[in-house]
PDB file of C-alpha atoms in Angstrom:
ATOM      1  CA  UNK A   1       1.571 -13.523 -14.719  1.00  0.00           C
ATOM      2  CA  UNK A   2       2.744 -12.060 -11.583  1.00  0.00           C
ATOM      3  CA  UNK A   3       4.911  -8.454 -11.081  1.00  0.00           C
ATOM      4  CA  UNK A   4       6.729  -6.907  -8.704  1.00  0.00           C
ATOM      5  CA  UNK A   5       6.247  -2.902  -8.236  1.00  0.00           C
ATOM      6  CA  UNK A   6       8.195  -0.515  -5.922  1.00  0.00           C
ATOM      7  CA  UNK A   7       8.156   2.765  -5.617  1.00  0.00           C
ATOM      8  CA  UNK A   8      10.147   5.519  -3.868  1.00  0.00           C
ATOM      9  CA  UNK A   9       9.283   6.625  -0.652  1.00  0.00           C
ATOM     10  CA  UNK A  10      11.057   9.844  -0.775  1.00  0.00           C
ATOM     11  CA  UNK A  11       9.863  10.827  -4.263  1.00  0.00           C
ATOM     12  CA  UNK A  12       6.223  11.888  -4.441  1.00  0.00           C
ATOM     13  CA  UNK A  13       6.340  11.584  -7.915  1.00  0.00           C
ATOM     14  CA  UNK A  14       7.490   7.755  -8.207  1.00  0.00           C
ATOM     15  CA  UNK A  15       6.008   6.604  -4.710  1.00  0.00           C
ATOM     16  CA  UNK A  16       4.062   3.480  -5.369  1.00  0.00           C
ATOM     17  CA  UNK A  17       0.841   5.709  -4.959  1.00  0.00           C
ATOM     18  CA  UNK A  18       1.788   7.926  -7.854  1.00  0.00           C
ATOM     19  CA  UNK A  19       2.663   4.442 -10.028  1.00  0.00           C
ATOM     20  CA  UNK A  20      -1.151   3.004  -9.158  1.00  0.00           C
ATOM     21  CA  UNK A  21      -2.800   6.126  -9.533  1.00  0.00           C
ATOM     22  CA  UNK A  22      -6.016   5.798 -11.441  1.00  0.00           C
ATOM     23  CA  UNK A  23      -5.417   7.935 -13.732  1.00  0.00           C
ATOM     24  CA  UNK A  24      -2.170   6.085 -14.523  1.00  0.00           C
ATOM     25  CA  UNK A  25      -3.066   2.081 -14.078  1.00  0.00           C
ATOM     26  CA  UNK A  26      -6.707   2.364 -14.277  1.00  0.00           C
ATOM     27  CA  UNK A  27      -7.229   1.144 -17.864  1.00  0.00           C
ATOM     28  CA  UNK A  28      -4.507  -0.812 -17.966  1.00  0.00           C
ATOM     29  CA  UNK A  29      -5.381  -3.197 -14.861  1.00  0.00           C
ATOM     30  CA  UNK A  30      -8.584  -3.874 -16.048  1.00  0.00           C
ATOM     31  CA  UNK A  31      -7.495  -4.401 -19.587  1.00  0.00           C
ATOM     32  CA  UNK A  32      -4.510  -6.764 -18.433  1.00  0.00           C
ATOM     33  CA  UNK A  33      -3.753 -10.343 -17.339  1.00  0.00           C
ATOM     34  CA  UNK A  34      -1.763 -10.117 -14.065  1.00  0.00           C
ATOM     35  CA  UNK A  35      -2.722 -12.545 -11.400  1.00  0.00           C
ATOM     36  CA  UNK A  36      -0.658 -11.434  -8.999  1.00  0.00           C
ATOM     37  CA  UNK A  37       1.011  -8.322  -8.169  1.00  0.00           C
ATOM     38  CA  UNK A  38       3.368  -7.669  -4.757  1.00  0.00           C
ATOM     39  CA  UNK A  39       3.819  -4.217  -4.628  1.00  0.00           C
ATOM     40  CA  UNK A  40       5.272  -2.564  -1.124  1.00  0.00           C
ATOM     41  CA  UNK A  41       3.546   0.025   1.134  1.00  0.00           C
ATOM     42  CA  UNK A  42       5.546   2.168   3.684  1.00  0.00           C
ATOM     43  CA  UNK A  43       5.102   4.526   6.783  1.00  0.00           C
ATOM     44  CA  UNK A  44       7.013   5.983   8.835  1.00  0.00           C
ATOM     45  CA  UNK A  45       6.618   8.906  11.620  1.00  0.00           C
ATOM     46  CA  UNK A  46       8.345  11.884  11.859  1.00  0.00           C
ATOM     47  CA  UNK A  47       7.769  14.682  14.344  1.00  0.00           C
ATOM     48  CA  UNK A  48       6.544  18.032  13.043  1.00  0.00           C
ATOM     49  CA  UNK A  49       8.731  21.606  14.255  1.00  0.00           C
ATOM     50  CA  UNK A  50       6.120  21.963  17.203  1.00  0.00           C
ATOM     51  CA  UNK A  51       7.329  18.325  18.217  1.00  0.00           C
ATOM     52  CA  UNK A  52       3.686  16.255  17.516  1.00  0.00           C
ATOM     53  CA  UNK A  53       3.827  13.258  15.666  1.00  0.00           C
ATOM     54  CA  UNK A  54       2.943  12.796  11.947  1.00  0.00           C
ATOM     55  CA  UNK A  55       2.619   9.740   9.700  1.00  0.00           C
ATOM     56  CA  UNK A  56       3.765   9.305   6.556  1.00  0.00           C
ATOM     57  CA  UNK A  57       2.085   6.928   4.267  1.00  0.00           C
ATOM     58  CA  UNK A  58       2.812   5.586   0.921  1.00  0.00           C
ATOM     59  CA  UNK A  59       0.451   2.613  -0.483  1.00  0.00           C
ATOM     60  CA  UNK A  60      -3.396   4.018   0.409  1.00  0.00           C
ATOM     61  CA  UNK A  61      -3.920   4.910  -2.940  1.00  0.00           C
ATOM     62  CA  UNK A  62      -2.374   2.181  -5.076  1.00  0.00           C
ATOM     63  CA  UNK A  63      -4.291  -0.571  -2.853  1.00  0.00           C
ATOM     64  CA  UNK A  64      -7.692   1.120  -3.296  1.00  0.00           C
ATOM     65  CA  UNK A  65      -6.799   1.469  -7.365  1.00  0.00           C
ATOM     66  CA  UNK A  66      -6.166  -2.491  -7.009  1.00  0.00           C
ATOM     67  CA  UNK A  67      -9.263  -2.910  -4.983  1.00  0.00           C
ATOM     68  CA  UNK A  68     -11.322  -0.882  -7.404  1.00  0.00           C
ATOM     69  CA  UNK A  69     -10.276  -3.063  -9.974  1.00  0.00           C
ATOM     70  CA  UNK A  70     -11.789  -5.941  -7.918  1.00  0.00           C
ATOM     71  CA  UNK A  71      -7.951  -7.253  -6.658  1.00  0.00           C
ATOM     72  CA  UNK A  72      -7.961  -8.711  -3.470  1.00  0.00           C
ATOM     73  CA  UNK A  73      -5.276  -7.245  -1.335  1.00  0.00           C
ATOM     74  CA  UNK A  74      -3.157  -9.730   0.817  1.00  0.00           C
ATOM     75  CA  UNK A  75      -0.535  -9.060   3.486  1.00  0.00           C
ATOM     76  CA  UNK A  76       3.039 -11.082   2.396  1.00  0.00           C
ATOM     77  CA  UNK A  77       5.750  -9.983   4.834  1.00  0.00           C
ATOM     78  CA  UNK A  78       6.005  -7.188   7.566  1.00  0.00           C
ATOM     79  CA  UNK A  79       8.869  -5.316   9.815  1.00  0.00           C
ATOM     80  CA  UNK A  80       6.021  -4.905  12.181  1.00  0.00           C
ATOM     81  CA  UNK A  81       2.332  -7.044  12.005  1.00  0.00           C
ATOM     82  CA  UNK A  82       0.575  -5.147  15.440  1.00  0.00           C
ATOM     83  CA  UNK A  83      -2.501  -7.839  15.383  1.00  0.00           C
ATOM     84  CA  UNK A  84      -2.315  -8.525  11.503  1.00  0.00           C
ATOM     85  CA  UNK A  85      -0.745 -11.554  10.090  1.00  0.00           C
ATOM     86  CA  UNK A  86       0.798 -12.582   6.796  1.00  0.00           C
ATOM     87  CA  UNK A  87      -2.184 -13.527   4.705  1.00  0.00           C
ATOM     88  CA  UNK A  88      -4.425 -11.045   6.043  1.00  0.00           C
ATOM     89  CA  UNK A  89      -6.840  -9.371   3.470  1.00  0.00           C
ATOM     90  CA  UNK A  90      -7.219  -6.093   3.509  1.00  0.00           C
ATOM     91  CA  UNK A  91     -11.070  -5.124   2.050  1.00  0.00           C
ATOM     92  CA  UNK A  92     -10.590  -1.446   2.342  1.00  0.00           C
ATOM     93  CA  UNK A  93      -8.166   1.228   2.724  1.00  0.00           C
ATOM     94  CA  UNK A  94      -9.108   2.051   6.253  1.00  0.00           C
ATOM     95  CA  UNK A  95      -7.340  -1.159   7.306  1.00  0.00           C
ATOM     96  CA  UNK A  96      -4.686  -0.592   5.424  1.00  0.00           C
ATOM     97  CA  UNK A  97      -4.235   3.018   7.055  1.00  0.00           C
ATOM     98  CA  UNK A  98      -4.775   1.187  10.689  1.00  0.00           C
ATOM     99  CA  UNK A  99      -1.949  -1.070   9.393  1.00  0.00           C
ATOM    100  CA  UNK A 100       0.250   1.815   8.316  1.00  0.00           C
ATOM    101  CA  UNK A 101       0.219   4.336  11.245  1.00  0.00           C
ATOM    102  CA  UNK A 102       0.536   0.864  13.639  1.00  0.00           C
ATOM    103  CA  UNK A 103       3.652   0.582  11.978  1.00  0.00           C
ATOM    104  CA  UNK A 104       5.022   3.436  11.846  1.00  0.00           C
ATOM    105  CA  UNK A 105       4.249   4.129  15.549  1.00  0.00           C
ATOM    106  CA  UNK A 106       6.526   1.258  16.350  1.00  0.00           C
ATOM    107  CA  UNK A 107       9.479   1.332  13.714  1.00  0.00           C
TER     108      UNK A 107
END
């Protein structure tokens, strides 16, 4: 069975890391019989009132809820790849947060 899960950007509260938050999915992804998911992460940069750059990131948590329930975590499509490249695996968040703000630097 395969799904398809997005979430909104703008709206903590239905961002893709609020839909795959443990406390949420947790049961339910172990419990369950989806093979494959495709869910989308986002970033994007905005500059702060003293004018530095900050990132924002949606996806961190929903890929280490996935990767706690022992989902492997594959790259499909990008706007921007910055050394990755569609069917990367991503083994841990940190690489996904390299990903991100790489990204977001050059959208």
């Amino acid at each position: 069975l395969m799904s398809y899960f997005v979430g909104d950007f703008q709206d903590p509260n239905s961002s893709i890391d609020a839909i795959f938050h443990p406390s949420k999915v947790g049961k339910v992804l172990k419990e369950s019989t989806l093979t494959y998911m495709v869910i989308a992460v986002h970033s994007q940069q905005n500059l702060k009132a003293a004018g530095t750059p900050e990132i924002n990131m949606d996806g961190l948590t929903a890929v280490q809820t996935l990767l706690d329930s022992k989902y492997k975590v594959q790259l499909l499509a990008a706007s921007h790849f910055n050394g990755f490249h569609p069917n990367d695996l991503f083994k841990n968040t940190t690489q996904l947060d390299l990903f991100l703000s790489m990204g977001a630097k050059e959208a």
